[in-house]
mmCIF file of C-alpha atoms and ligand atoms in Angstrom:
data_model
loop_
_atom_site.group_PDB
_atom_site.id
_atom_site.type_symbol
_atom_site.label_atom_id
_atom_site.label_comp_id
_atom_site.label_asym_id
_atom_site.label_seq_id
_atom_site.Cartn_x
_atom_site.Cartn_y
_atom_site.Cartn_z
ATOM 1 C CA UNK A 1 -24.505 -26.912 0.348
ATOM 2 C CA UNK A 2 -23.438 -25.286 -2.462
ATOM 3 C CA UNK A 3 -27.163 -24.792 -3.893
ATOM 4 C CA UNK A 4 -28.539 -23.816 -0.358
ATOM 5 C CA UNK A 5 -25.827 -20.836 -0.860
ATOM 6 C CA UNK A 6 -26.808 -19.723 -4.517
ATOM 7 C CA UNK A 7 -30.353 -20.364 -3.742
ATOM 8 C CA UNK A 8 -29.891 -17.664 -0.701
ATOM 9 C CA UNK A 9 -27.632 -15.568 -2.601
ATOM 10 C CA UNK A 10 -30.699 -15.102 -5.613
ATOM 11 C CA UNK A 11 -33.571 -14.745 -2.299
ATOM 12 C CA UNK A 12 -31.639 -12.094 -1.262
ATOM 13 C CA UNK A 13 -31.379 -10.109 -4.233
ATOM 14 C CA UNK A 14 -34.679 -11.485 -5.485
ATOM 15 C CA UNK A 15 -36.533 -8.160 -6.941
ATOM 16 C CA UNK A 16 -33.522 -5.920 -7.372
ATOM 17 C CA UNK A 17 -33.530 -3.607 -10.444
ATOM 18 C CA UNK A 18 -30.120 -4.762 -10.875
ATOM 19 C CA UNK A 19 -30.921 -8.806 -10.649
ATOM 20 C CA UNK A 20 -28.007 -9.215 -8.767
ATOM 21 C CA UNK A 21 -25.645 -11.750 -10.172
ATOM 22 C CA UNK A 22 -23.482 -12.460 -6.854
ATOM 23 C CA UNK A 23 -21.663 -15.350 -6.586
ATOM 24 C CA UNK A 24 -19.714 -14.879 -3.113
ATOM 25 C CA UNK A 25 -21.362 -12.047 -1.625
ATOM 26 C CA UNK A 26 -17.999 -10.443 0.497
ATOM 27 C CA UNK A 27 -19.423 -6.466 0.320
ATOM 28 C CA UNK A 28 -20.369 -5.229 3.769
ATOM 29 C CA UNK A 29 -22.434 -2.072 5.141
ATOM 30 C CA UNK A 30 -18.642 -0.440 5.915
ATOM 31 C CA UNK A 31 -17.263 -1.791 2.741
ATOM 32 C CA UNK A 32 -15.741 1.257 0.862
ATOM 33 C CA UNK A 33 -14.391 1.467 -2.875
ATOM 34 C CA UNK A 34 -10.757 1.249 -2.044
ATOM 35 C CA UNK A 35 -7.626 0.620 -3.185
ATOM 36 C CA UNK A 36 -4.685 -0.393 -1.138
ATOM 37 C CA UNK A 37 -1.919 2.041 -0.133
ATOM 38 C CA UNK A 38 0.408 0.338 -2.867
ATOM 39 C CA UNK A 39 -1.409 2.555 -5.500
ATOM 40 C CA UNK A 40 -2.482 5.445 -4.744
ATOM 41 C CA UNK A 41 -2.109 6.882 -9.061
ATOM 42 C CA UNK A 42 -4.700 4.465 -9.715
ATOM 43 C CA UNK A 43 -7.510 6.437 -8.301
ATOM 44 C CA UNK A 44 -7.556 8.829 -11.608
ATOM 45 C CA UNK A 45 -5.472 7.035 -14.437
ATOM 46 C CA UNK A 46 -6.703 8.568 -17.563
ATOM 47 C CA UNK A 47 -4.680 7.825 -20.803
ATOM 48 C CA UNK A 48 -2.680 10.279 -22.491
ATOM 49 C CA UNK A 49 -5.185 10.591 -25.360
ATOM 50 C CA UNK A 50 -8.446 10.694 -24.475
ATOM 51 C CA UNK A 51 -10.130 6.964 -26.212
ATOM 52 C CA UNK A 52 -6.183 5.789 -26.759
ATOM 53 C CA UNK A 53 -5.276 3.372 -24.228
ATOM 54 C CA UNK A 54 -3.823 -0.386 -23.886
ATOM 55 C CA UNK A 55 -5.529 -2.954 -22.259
ATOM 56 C CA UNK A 56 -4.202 -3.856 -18.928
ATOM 57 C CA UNK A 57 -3.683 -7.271 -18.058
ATOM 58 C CA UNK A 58 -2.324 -9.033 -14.922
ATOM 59 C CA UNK A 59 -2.249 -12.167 -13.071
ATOM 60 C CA UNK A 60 -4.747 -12.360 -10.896
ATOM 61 C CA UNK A 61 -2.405 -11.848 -7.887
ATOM 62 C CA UNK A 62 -1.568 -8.260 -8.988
ATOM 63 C CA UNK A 63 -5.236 -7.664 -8.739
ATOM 64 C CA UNK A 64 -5.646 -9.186 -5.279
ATOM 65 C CA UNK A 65 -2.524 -7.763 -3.752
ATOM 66 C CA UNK A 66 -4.059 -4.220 -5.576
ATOM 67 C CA UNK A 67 -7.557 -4.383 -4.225
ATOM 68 C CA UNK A 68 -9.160 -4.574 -0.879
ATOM 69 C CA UNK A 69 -11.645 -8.032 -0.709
ATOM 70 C CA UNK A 70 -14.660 -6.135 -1.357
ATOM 71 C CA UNK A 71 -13.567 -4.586 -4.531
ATOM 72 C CA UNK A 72 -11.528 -7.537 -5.918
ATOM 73 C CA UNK A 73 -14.850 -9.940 -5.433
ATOM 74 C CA UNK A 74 -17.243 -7.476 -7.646
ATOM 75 C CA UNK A 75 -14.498 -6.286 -9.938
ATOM 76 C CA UNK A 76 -12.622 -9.818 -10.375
ATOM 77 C CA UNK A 77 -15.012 -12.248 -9.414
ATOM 78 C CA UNK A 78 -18.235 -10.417 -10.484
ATOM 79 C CA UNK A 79 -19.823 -10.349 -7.815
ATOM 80 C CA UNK A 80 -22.057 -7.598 -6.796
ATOM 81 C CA UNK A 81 -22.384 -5.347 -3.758
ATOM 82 C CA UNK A 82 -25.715 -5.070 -1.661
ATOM 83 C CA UNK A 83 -27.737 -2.268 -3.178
ATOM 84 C CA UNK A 84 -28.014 1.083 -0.808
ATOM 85 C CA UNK A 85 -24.549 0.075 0.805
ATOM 86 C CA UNK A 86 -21.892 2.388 -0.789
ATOM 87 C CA UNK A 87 -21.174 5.593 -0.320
ATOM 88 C CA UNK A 88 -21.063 6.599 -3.882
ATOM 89 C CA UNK A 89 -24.812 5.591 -4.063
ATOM 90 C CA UNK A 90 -25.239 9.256 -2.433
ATOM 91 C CA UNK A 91 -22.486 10.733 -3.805
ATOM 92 C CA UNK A 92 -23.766 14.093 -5.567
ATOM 93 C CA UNK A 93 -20.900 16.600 -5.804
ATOM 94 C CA UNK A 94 -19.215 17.405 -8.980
ATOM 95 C CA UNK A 95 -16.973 14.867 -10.594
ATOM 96 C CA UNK A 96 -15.651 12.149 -12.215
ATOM 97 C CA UNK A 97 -15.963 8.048 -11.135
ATOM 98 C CA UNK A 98 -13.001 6.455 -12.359
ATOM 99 C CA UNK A 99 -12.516 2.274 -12.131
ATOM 100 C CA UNK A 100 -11.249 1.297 -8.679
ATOM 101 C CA UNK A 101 -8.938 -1.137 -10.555
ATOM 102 C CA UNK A 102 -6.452 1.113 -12.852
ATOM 103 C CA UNK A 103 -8.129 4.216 -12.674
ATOM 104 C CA UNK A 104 -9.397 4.769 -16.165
ATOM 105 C CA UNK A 105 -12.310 7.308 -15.654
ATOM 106 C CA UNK A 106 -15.761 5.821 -16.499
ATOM 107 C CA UNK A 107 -18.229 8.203 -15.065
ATOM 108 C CA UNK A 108 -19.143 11.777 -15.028
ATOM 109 C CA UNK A 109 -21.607 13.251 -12.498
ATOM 110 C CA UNK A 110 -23.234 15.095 -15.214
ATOM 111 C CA UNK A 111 -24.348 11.518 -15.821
ATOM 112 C CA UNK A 112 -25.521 10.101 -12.480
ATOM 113 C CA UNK A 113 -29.125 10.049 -11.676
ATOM 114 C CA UNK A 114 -30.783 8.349 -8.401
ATOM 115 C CA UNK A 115 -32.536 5.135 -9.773
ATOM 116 C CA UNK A 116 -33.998 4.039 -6.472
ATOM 117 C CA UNK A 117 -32.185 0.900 -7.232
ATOM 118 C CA UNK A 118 -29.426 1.882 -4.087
ATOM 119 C CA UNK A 119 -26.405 1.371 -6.432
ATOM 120 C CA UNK A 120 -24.645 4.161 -8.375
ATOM 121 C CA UNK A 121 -26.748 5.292 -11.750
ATOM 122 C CA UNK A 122 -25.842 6.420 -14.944
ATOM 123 C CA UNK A 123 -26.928 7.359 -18.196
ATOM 124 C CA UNK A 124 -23.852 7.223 -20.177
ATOM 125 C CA UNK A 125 -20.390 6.583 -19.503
ATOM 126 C CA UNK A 126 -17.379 9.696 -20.145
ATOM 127 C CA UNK A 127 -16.574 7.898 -23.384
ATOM 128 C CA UNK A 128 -18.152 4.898 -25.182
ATOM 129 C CA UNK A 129 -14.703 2.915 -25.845
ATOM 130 C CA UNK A 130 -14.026 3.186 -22.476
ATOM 131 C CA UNK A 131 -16.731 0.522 -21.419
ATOM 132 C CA UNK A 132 -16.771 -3.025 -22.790
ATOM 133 C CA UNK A 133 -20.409 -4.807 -23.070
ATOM 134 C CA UNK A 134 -20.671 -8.425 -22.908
ATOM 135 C CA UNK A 135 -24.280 -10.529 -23.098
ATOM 136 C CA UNK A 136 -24.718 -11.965 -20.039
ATOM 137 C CA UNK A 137 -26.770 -14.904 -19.580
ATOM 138 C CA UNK A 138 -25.725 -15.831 -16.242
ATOM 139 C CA UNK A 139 -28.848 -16.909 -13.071
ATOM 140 C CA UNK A 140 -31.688 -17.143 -16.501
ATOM 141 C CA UNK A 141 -31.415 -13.613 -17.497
ATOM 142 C CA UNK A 142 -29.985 -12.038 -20.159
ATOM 143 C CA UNK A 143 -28.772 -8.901 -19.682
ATOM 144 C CA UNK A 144 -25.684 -7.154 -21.081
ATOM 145 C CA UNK A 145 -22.134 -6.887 -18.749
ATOM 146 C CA UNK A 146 -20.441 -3.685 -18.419
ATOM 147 C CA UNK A 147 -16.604 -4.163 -17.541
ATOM 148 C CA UNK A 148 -13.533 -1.222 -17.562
ATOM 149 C CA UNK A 149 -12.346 -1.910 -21.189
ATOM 150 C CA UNK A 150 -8.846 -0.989 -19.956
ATOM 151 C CA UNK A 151 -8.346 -3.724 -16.957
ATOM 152 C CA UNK A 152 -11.665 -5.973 -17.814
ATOM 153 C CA UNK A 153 -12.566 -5.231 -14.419
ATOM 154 C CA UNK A 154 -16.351 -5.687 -13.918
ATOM 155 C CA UNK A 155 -18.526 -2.773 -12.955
ATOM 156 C CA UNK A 156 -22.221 -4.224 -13.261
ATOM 157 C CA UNK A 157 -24.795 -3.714 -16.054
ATOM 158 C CA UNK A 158 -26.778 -1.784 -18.424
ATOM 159 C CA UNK A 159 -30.410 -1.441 -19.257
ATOM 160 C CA UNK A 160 -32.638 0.185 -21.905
ATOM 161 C CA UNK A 161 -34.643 1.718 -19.128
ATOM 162 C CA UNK A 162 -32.630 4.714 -17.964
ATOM 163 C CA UNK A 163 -33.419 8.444 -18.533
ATOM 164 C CA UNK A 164 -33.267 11.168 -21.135
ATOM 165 C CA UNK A 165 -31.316 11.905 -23.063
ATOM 166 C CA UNK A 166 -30.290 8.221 -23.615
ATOM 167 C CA UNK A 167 -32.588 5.873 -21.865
ATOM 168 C CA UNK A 168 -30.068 3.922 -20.582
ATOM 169 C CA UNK A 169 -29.721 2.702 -16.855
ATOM 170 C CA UNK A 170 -25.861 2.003 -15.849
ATOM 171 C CA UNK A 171 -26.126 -0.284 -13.087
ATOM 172 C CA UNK A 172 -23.194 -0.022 -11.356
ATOM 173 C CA UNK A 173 -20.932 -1.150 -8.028
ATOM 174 C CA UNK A 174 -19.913 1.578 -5.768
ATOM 175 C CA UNK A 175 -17.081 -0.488 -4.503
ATOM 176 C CA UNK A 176 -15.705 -1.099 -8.291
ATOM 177 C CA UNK A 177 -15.577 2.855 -8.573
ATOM 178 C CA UNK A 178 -13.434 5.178 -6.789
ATOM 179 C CA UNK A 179 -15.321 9.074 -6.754
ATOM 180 C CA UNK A 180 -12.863 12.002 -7.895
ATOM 181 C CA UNK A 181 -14.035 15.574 -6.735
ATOM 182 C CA UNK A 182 -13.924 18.157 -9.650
ATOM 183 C CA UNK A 183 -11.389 20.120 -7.175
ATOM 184 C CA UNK A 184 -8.659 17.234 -7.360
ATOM 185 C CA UNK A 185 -8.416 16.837 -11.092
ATOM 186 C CA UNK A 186 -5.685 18.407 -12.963
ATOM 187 C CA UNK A 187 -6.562 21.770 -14.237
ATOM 188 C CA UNK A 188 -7.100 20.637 -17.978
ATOM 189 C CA UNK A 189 -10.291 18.180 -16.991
ATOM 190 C CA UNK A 190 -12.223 20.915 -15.582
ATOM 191 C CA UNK A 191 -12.321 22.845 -18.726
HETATM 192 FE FE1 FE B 201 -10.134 -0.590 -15.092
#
């Protein structure tokens, strides 16, 4: 039973530009990149310093209490979200996409490009040390993990096939990113 699952899990995303790495696939159509009302700081968390930060690291409880099941499966479990289902995937205004775990922002939408792939595309994250890469050799690929360095949580991938002016693809969940509209930072990020 367990092998009929996987072996539907890797038919489904069969052909993705992502190769989906899914283990229990939990992210719906409706699914949104949430957090739950007992955090509402976390959705822009930057640290203090721009690149100074301390890694954050919970029992696995925090993170489930924290995180509705959508979010919790990609970001805790890595699991991955079915492509062309979150919002973010469309998401065009100005911005930054900060992890839907603590908040540490990842993303700028100077950065995002539309990949065709259906999930949310970047060239480069807002700063290097805030992304942690890990070789992933998970389902007979190997391709390289891309987590939140602060929390660990897991965001999805990157590939040397992206566009100028770094030709790299960052392949990531809408539901482990929460959006942040220029207009609701603090005054000193938009200059
Ligand atoms: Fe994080």
């Amino acid at each position: 039973m367990r092998f009929l699952t996987l072996l539907a899990v890797l038919l489904f995303f069969g052909g993705t530009a992502c190769n989906s790495q899914a283990k229990v696939q939990t992210a719906t159509p409706e699914a949104k990149a949430t957090t739950t009302d007992a955090a509402p700081d976390y959705n822009y968390n930057p640290p203090a310093e721009a690149g100074q930060f301390e890694k954050i690291e919970k029992p696995e409880s925090y993170w489930q209490d924290l995180l509705a099941p959508a979010a919790y499966n990609v970001l805790r479990e890595d699991g991955t979200e079915r492509s062309f289902t979150s919002p973010l995937n469309d998401e065009k205004r100005a911005g930054v996409f900060t992890c839907a775990a603590c908040g540490l922002p990842l993303f700028a939408s100077e950065t995002k490009f539309d990949s065709g792939t259906g999930w949310p595309s970047f060239y480069a994250p807002i700063n290097d040390v805030y992304i942690q890469q890990d070789v992933d050799n998970r389902y007979g690929m190997r391709r390289v993990e891309v987590s939140c360095a602060r929390c660990g949580g897991h965001q999805g991938h990157v590939f040397p096939d992206g566009p100028d002016p770094t030709g790299l693809r960052y392949c990531i969940n809408g539901v482990s990113l929460n959006f942040v509209p220029e207009a609701d930072l603090p005054q000193a990020e938009k200059n």
